[in-house]
Amino acid sequence: DQQVKQNSPSLSVQEGRISILNCDYTNSMFDYFLWYKKYPAEGPTFLISISSIKDKNEDGRFTVFLNKSAKHLSLHIVPSQPGDSAVYFCAAIEENRDDKIIFGKGTRLHILP
Amino acid sequence: SQTIHQWPATLVQPVGSPLSLECTVEGTSNPNLYWYRQAAGRGLQLLFYSVGIGQISSEVPQNLSASRPQDRQFILSSKKLLLSDSGFYLCAWRYYNEQFFGPGTRLTVL
């Protein structure tokens, strides 16, 4: 049973436009969410996170929005740049658990010239 | 600063051969350590995690095993590789609410 779902395996966006990556979750005990970026043949790198007590967190071109009632979060990248082409993983941590982080299957983002 | 090492970077092994992938972490003590596999179309699959020396939790039944002989060392092993074991293996460690990944090992089983 997938607790963190990224239903779009891939997404293509024109350079300069906004990229929106979506993530849904089923476990209401998740209280912290993260986005990771991964290039081929490299380990994922942390991008941005959000606590469940917030509904928005912004860091430069990256903004994460959280809608707890819908159990949905999204990552907005604006403006999109060629270097943003990568696989993006959504991840979640369960309240009071310090063992594992649950990852989605990832969305491959292609930035078109 | 903390650093995570994995080796080898790439590996080609025949079916039925043994496997040993090593991960070490520097700059921290008693980290939570993780092994993931990224296979085509399957995202990041958590295989094992460890919260301390000798403590291993398995997430997915398979022919792989993990061991943690030292605080900052995590080893992924197999006695006999299968074709389906091919993939990109990632070691990671946890620091509060963040997880940091190693550079990965590309395993091809022929």
PDB file of C-alpha atoms in Angstrom:
ATOM      1  CA  ASP A   1       0.000   0.000   0.000  1.00  0.00           C
ATOM      2  CA  GLN A   2       1.573   3.249  -1.140  1.00  0.00           C
ATOM      3  CA  GLN A   3       1.367   5.914   1.524  1.00  0.00           C
ATOM      4  CA  VAL A   4       3.008   8.590  -0.609  1.00  0.00           C
ATOM      5  CA  LYS A   5       1.857   8.834  -4.201  1.00  0.00           C
ATOM      6  CA  GLN A   6       3.220  10.771  -7.118  1.00  0.00           C
ATOM      7  CA  ASN A   7       0.731   9.985  -9.837  1.00  0.00           C
ATOM      8  CA  SER A   8       2.575  11.694 -12.689  1.00  0.00           C
ATOM      9  CA  PRO A   9       5.606   9.678 -13.771  1.00  0.00           C
ATOM     10  CA  SER A  10       6.795  12.530 -15.965  1.00  0.00           C
ATOM     11  CA  LEU A  11       6.167  16.181 -16.715  1.00  0.00           C
ATOM     12  CA  SER A  12       7.416  18.475 -19.486  1.00  0.00           C
ATOM     13  CA  VAL A  13       7.544  22.236 -18.987  1.00  0.00           C
ATOM     14  CA  GLN A  14       8.834  25.058 -21.154  1.00  0.00           C
ATOM     15  CA  GLU A  15      11.875  26.882 -19.840  1.00  0.00           C
ATOM     16  CA  GLY A  16      10.836  30.022 -17.956  1.00  0.00           C
ATOM     17  CA  ARG A  17       7.377  28.701 -17.112  1.00  0.00           C
ATOM     18  CA  ILE A  18       6.165  27.309 -13.813  1.00  0.00           C
ATOM     19  CA  SER A  19       6.661  23.609 -12.993  1.00  0.00           C
ATOM     20  CA  ILE A  20       4.150  22.088 -10.595  1.00  0.00           C
ATOM     21  CA  LEU A  21       4.835  18.662  -9.153  1.00  0.00           C
ATOM     22  CA  ASN A  22       2.127  16.992  -7.135  1.00  0.00           C
ATOM     23  CA  CYS A  23       2.132  14.514  -4.297  1.00  0.00           C
ATOM     24  CA  ASP A  24      -0.683  12.857  -2.353  1.00  0.00           C
ATOM     25  CA  TYR A  25      -0.490  10.933   0.899  1.00  0.00           C
ATOM     26  CA  THR A  26      -2.794   8.669   2.832  1.00  0.00           C
ATOM     27  CA  ASN A  27      -1.351   8.580   6.350  1.00  0.00           C
ATOM     28  CA  SER A  28      -2.792  11.354   8.506  1.00  0.00           C
ATOM     29  CA  MET A  29       0.049  10.812  11.006  1.00  0.00           C
ATOM     30  CA  PHE A  30       2.580  12.294   8.593  1.00  0.00           C
ATOM     31  CA  ASP A  31       3.683  15.612  10.012  1.00  0.00           C
ATOM     32  CA  TYR A  32       6.732  16.546   7.953  1.00  0.00           C
ATOM     33  CA  PHE A  33       7.211  16.500   4.210  1.00  0.00           C
ATOM     34  CA  LEU A  34      10.258  16.784   1.999  1.00  0.00           C
ATOM     35  CA  TRP A  35      11.147  17.101  -1.655  1.00  0.00           C
ATOM     36  CA  TYR A  36      14.301  15.586  -3.110  1.00  0.00           C
ATOM     37  CA  LYS A  37      15.874  16.073  -6.506  1.00  0.00           C
ATOM     38  CA  LYS A  38      17.826  13.356  -8.258  1.00  0.00           C
ATOM     39  CA  TYR A  39      20.058  13.409 -11.309  1.00  0.00           C
ATOM     40  CA  PRO A  40      20.927  10.149 -13.098  1.00  0.00           C
ATOM     41  CA  ALA A  41      23.626   8.047 -11.432  1.00  0.00           C
ATOM     42  CA  GLU A  42      23.680  10.311  -8.378  1.00  0.00           C
ATOM     43  CA  GLY A  43      22.124  10.164  -4.925  1.00  0.00           C
ATOM     44  CA  PRO A  44      19.036  12.317  -4.261  1.00  0.00           C
ATOM     45  CA  THR A  45      19.665  15.709  -2.720  1.00  0.00           C
ATOM     46  CA  PHE A  46      17.378  17.528  -0.345  1.00  0.00           C
ATOM     47  CA  LEU A  47      15.491  20.422  -1.907  1.00  0.00           C
ATOM     48  CA  ILE A  48      12.864  21.831   0.435  1.00  0.00           C
ATOM     49  CA  SER A  49      10.635  20.714   3.299  1.00  0.00           C
ATOM     50  CA  ILE A  50       7.495  21.734   5.133  1.00  0.00           C
ATOM     51  CA  SER A  51       6.067  21.008   8.533  1.00  0.00           C
ATOM     52  CA  SER A  52       2.404  20.098   8.870  1.00  0.00           C
ATOM     53  CA  ILE A  53       1.802  23.220  10.943  1.00  0.00           C
ATOM     54  CA  LYS A  54       2.463  25.335   7.865  1.00  0.00           C
ATOM     55  CA  ASP A  55       0.755  25.532   4.507  1.00  0.00           C
ATOM     56  CA  LYS A  56       3.561  27.118   2.527  1.00  0.00           C
ATOM     57  CA  ASN A  57       7.344  27.235   2.526  1.00  0.00           C
ATOM     58  CA  GLU A  58       9.404  29.186   0.048  1.00  0.00           C
ATOM     59  CA  ASP A  59      13.089  29.014  -0.828  1.00  0.00           C
ATOM     60  CA  GLY A  60      14.158  31.019  -3.852  1.00  0.00           C
ATOM     61  CA  ARG A  61      12.526  29.583  -6.976  1.00  0.00           C
ATOM     62  CA  PHE A  62      11.043  26.683  -5.004  1.00  0.00           C
ATOM     63  CA  THR A  63       7.810  26.780  -3.049  1.00  0.00           C
ATOM     64  CA  VAL A  64       6.060  23.872  -1.394  1.00  0.00           C
ATOM     65  CA  PHE A  65       2.347  24.068  -0.601  1.00  0.00           C
ATOM     66  CA  LEU A  66       0.596  21.756   1.828  1.00  0.00           C
ATOM     67  CA  ASN A  67      -3.142  21.114   1.961  1.00  0.00           C
ATOM     68  CA  LYS A  68      -3.671  18.905   4.998  1.00  0.00           C
ATOM     69  CA  SER A  69      -7.393  18.470   4.530  1.00  0.00           C
ATOM     70  CA  ALA A  70      -6.813  17.122   1.031  1.00  0.00           C
ATOM     71  CA  LYS A  71      -3.639  15.255   2.048  1.00  0.00           C
ATOM     72  CA  HIS A  72      -1.921  16.891  -0.866  1.00  0.00           C
ATOM     73  CA  LEU A  73       1.272  18.799  -1.378  1.00  0.00           C
ATOM     74  CA  SER A  74       2.855  20.389  -4.390  1.00  0.00           C
ATOM     75  CA  LEU A  75       6.224  21.759  -5.392  1.00  0.00           C
ATOM     76  CA  HIS A  76       6.297  24.862  -7.560  1.00  0.00           C
ATOM     77  CA  ILE A  77       9.409  25.849  -9.465  1.00  0.00           C
ATOM     78  CA  VAL A  78       9.360  29.259 -11.081  1.00  0.00           C
ATOM     79  CA  PRO A  79      10.881  30.154 -13.396  1.00  0.00           C
ATOM     80  CA  SER A  80      11.889  26.673 -14.584  1.00  0.00           C
ATOM     81  CA  GLN A  81      15.471  26.319 -15.768  1.00  0.00           C
ATOM     82  CA  PRO A  82      17.235  23.613 -17.819  1.00  0.00           C
ATOM     83  CA  GLY A  83      19.131  22.446 -14.728  1.00  0.00           C
ATOM     84  CA  ASP A  84      15.827  21.627 -13.082  1.00  0.00           C
ATOM     85  CA  SER A  85      15.442  18.585 -15.348  1.00  0.00           C
ATOM     86  CA  ALA A  86      15.662  15.692 -12.910  1.00  0.00           C
ATOM     87  CA  VAL A  87      13.555  13.209 -10.992  1.00  0.00           C
ATOM     88  CA  TYR A  88      11.750  14.720  -8.008  1.00  0.00           C
ATOM     89  CA  PHE A  89      10.773  12.600  -5.025  1.00  0.00           C
ATOM     90  CA  CYS A  90       8.177  13.531  -2.474  1.00  0.00           C
ATOM     91  CA  ALA A  91       8.743  12.097   1.005  1.00  0.00           C
ATOM     92  CA  ALA A  92       6.969  12.074   4.353  1.00  0.00           C
ATOM     93  CA  ILE A  93       7.805  11.421   7.993  1.00  0.00           C
ATOM     94  CA  GLU A  94       5.375  10.075  10.537  1.00  0.00           C
ATOM     95  CA  GLU A  95       4.884  11.931  13.769  1.00  0.00           C
ATOM     96  CA  ASN A  96       6.994  10.604  16.649  1.00  0.00           C
ATOM     97  CA  ARG A  97       8.759   8.036  14.499  1.00  0.00           C
ATOM     98  CA  ASP A  98      12.467   8.334  14.048  1.00  0.00           C
ATOM     99  CA  ASP A  99      13.092   5.323  11.904  1.00  0.00           C
ATOM    100  CA  LYS A 100      12.133   5.785   8.299  1.00  0.00           C
ATOM    101  CA  ILE A 101      11.097   8.312   5.688  1.00  0.00           C
ATOM    102  CA  ILE A 102       8.488   7.217   3.152  1.00  0.00           C
ATOM    103  CA  PHE A 103       9.208   8.150  -0.469  1.00  0.00           C
ATOM    104  CA  GLY A 104       6.960   8.418  -3.484  1.00  0.00           C
ATOM    105  CA  LYS A 105       7.932   6.856  -6.811  1.00  0.00           C
ATOM    106  CA  GLY A 106       9.129  10.124  -8.258  1.00  0.00           C
ATOM    107  CA  THR A 107       8.235  12.412 -11.149  1.00  0.00           C
ATOM    108  CA  ARG A 108      10.665  13.007 -13.984  1.00  0.00           C
ATOM    109  CA  LEU A 109      10.677  16.677 -14.935  1.00  0.00           C
ATOM    110  CA  HIS A 110      11.830  17.714 -18.418  1.00  0.00           C
ATOM    111  CA  ILE A 111      12.493  21.395 -19.011  1.00  0.00           C
ATOM    112  CA  LEU A 112      12.101  22.144 -22.697  1.00  0.00           C
ATOM    113  CA  PRO A 113      14.182  24.859 -24.393  1.00  0.00           C
TER     114      PRO A 113
ATOM    115  CA  SER B   1      30.655  18.141   8.167  1.00  0.00           C
ATOM    116  CA  GLN B   2      29.126  14.771   7.491  1.00  0.00           C
ATOM    117  CA  THR B   3      30.076  12.654   4.501  1.00  0.00           C
ATOM    118  CA  ILE B   4      28.700   9.373   3.254  1.00  0.00           C
ATOM    119  CA  HIS B   5      30.754   6.998   1.122  1.00  0.00           C
ATOM    120  CA  GLN B   6      29.658   4.082  -1.000  1.00  0.00           C
ATOM    121  CA  TRP B   7      31.704   1.643  -2.989  1.00  0.00           C
ATOM    122  CA  PRO B   8      32.035   0.417  -5.548  1.00  0.00           C
ATOM    123  CA  ALA B   9      30.444   3.021  -7.807  1.00  0.00           C
ATOM    124  CA  THR B  10      29.581   0.455 -10.453  1.00  0.00           C
ATOM    125  CA  LEU B  11      29.503  -3.310 -10.418  1.00  0.00           C
ATOM    126  CA  VAL B  12      28.738  -5.978 -12.999  1.00  0.00           C
ATOM    127  CA  GLN B  13      28.142  -9.428 -11.575  1.00  0.00           C
ATOM    128  CA  PRO B  14      26.935 -12.748 -13.016  1.00  0.00           C
ATOM    129  CA  VAL B  15      23.737 -14.359 -11.787  1.00  0.00           C
ATOM    130  CA  GLY B  16      24.394 -16.554  -8.783  1.00  0.00           C
ATOM    131  CA  SER B  17      27.463 -14.677  -7.612  1.00  0.00           C
ATOM    132  CA  PRO B  18      27.733 -13.074  -4.150  1.00  0.00           C
ATOM    133  CA  LEU B  19      27.424  -9.368  -3.441  1.00  0.00           C
ATOM    134  CA  SER B  20      28.865  -6.999  -0.899  1.00  0.00           C
ATOM    135  CA  LEU B  21      28.226  -3.256  -1.014  1.00  0.00           C
ATOM    136  CA  GLU B  22      29.712  -1.060   1.645  1.00  0.00           C
ATOM    137  CA  CYS B  23      28.594   2.255   3.066  1.00  0.00           C
ATOM    138  CA  THR B  24      30.397   4.360   5.636  1.00  0.00           C
ATOM    139  CA  VAL B  25      29.475   7.657   7.230  1.00  0.00           C
ATOM    140  CA  GLU B  26      31.876  10.248   8.586  1.00  0.00           C
ATOM    141  CA  GLY B  27      31.303  13.141  10.933  1.00  0.00           C
ATOM    142  CA  THR B  28      28.444  11.770  12.971  1.00  0.00           C
ATOM    143  CA  SER B  29      27.844   9.115  15.594  1.00  0.00           C
ATOM    144  CA  ASN B  30      25.038   6.619  16.022  1.00  0.00           C
ATOM    145  CA  PRO B  31      23.269   7.588  12.812  1.00  0.00           C
ATOM    146  CA  ASN B  32      20.176   5.854  11.474  1.00  0.00           C
ATOM    147  CA  LEU B  33      21.346   4.171   8.276  1.00  0.00           C
ATOM    148  CA  TYR B  34      19.334   3.031   5.263  1.00  0.00           C
ATOM    149  CA  TRP B  35      19.696   1.001   2.082  1.00  0.00           C
ATOM    150  CA  TYR B  36      17.466   1.900  -0.865  1.00  0.00           C
ATOM    151  CA  ARG B  37      17.192   0.531  -4.356  1.00  0.00           C
ATOM    152  CA  GLN B  38      16.071   2.548  -7.336  1.00  0.00           C
ATOM    153  CA  ALA B  39      14.864   0.273 -10.105  1.00  0.00           C
ATOM    154  CA  ALA B  40      13.247   1.425 -13.330  1.00  0.00           C
ATOM    155  CA  GLY B  41       9.719   2.685 -12.700  1.00  0.00           C
ATOM    156  CA  ARG B  42       9.768   1.807  -9.014  1.00  0.00           C
ATOM    157  CA  GLY B  43      11.081   4.926  -7.338  1.00  0.00           C
ATOM    158  CA  LEU B  44      13.088   4.630  -4.143  1.00  0.00           C
ATOM    159  CA  GLN B  45      12.424   1.300  -2.491  1.00  0.00           C
ATOM    160  CA  LEU B  46      13.540   1.046   1.133  1.00  0.00           C
ATOM    161  CA  LEU B  47      15.320  -2.288   1.636  1.00  0.00           C
ATOM    162  CA  PHE B  48      16.812  -2.129   5.140  1.00  0.00           C
ATOM    163  CA  TYR B  49      17.356   0.341   7.918  1.00  0.00           C
ATOM    164  CA  SER B  50      19.365   0.282  11.097  1.00  0.00           C
ATOM    165  CA  VAL B  51      19.073   2.376  14.232  1.00  0.00           C
ATOM    166  CA  GLY B  52      22.242   0.959  15.825  1.00  0.00           C
ATOM    167  CA  ILE B  53      25.034  -1.611  15.689  1.00  0.00           C
ATOM    168  CA  GLY B  54      23.647  -5.057  14.991  1.00  0.00           C
ATOM    169  CA  GLN B  55      20.088  -3.732  14.632  1.00  0.00           C
ATOM    170  CA  ILE B  56      18.625  -4.376  11.189  1.00  0.00           C
ATOM    171  CA  SER B  57      15.038  -3.952  10.033  1.00  0.00           C
ATOM    172  CA  SER B  58      14.045  -5.472   6.721  1.00  0.00           C
ATOM    173  CA  GLU B  59      11.358  -3.832   4.659  1.00  0.00           C
ATOM    174  CA  VAL B  60      11.150  -6.135   1.665  1.00  0.00           C
ATOM    175  CA  PRO B  61      11.585  -9.941   1.720  1.00  0.00           C
ATOM    176  CA  GLN B  62      14.245 -10.883  -0.792  1.00  0.00           C
ATOM    177  CA  ASN B  63      17.574 -12.578  -1.217  1.00  0.00           C
ATOM    178  CA  LEU B  64      19.456  -9.570   0.116  1.00  0.00           C
ATOM    179  CA  SER B  65      20.672  -9.043   3.669  1.00  0.00           C
ATOM    180  CA  ALA B  66      22.232  -6.187   5.588  1.00  0.00           C
ATOM    181  CA  SER B  67      24.631  -5.923   8.477  1.00  0.00           C
ATOM    182  CA  ARG B  68      25.944  -3.138  10.667  1.00  0.00           C
ATOM    183  CA  PRO B  69      29.208  -4.318  12.197  1.00  0.00           C
ATOM    184  CA  GLN B  70      30.278  -0.832  13.311  1.00  0.00           C
ATOM    185  CA  ASP B  71      28.477   2.353  14.234  1.00  0.00           C
ATOM    186  CA  ARG B  72      29.147   4.090  10.931  1.00  0.00           C
ATOM    187  CA  GLN B  73      29.324   1.101   8.600  1.00  0.00           C
ATOM    188  CA  PHE B  74      26.411  -0.486   6.791  1.00  0.00           C
ATOM    189  CA  ILE B  75      26.822  -3.443   4.438  1.00  0.00           C
ATOM    190  CA  LEU B  76      24.408  -4.859   1.879  1.00  0.00           C
ATOM    191  CA  SER B  77      25.010  -8.477   0.890  1.00  0.00           C
ATOM    192  CA  SER B  78      23.690 -11.354  -1.099  1.00  0.00           C
ATOM    193  CA  LYS B  79      24.811 -14.961  -1.313  1.00  0.00           C
ATOM    194  CA  LYS B  80      23.419 -15.452  -4.832  1.00  0.00           C
ATOM    195  CA  LEU B  81      22.419 -12.576  -7.069  1.00  0.00           C
ATOM    196  CA  LEU B  82      19.327 -12.683  -9.253  1.00  0.00           C
ATOM    197  CA  LEU B  83      18.730 -10.785 -12.479  1.00  0.00           C
ATOM    198  CA  SER B  84      16.059  -8.775 -10.658  1.00  0.00           C
ATOM    199  CA  ASP B  85      18.679  -7.462  -8.231  1.00  0.00           C
ATOM    200  CA  SER B  86      19.966  -5.080 -10.895  1.00  0.00           C
ATOM    201  CA  GLY B  87      19.443  -1.464  -9.964  1.00  0.00           C
ATOM    202  CA  PHE B  88      20.917   1.616  -8.379  1.00  0.00           C
ATOM    203  CA  TYR B  89      21.629   1.100  -4.682  1.00  0.00           C
ATOM    204  CA  LEU B  90      21.702   4.056  -2.354  1.00  0.00           C
ATOM    205  CA  CYS B  91      22.884   4.294   1.219  1.00  0.00           C
ATOM    206  CA  ALA B  92      21.527   7.095   3.368  1.00  0.00           C
ATOM    207  CA  TRP B  93      21.704   8.422   6.891  1.00  0.00           C
ATOM    208  CA  ARG B  94      19.148  10.336   8.864  1.00  0.00           C
ATOM    209  CA  TYR B  95      19.721  13.568  10.759  1.00  0.00           C
ATOM    210  CA  TYR B  96      16.594  14.762  12.517  1.00  0.00           C
ATOM    211  CA  ASN B  97      14.034  15.275   9.744  1.00  0.00           C
ATOM    212  CA  GLU B  98      16.432  15.081   6.846  1.00  0.00           C
ATOM    213  CA  GLN B  99      17.959  12.174   5.024  1.00  0.00           C
ATOM    214  CA  PHE B 100      21.256  12.416   3.220  1.00  0.00           C
ATOM    215  CA  PHE B 101      22.159  10.053   0.440  1.00  0.00           C
ATOM    216  CA  GLY B 102      25.423   8.615  -0.747  1.00  0.00           C
ATOM    217  CA  PRO B 103      26.530   8.686  -4.393  1.00  0.00           C
ATOM    218  CA  GLY B 104      25.047   5.248  -5.122  1.00  0.00           C
ATOM    219  CA  THR B 105      26.226   1.983  -6.671  1.00  0.00           C
ATOM    220  CA  ARG B 106      25.026   0.892 -10.095  1.00  0.00           C
ATOM    221  CA  LEU B 107      24.667  -2.915 -10.016  1.00  0.00           C
ATOM    222  CA  THR B 108      24.125  -4.851 -13.211  1.00  0.00           C
ATOM    223  CA  VAL B 109      23.456  -8.566 -12.910  1.00  0.00           C
ATOM    224  CA  LEU B 110      24.022 -10.496 -16.133  1.00  0.00           C
TER     225      LEU B 110
END
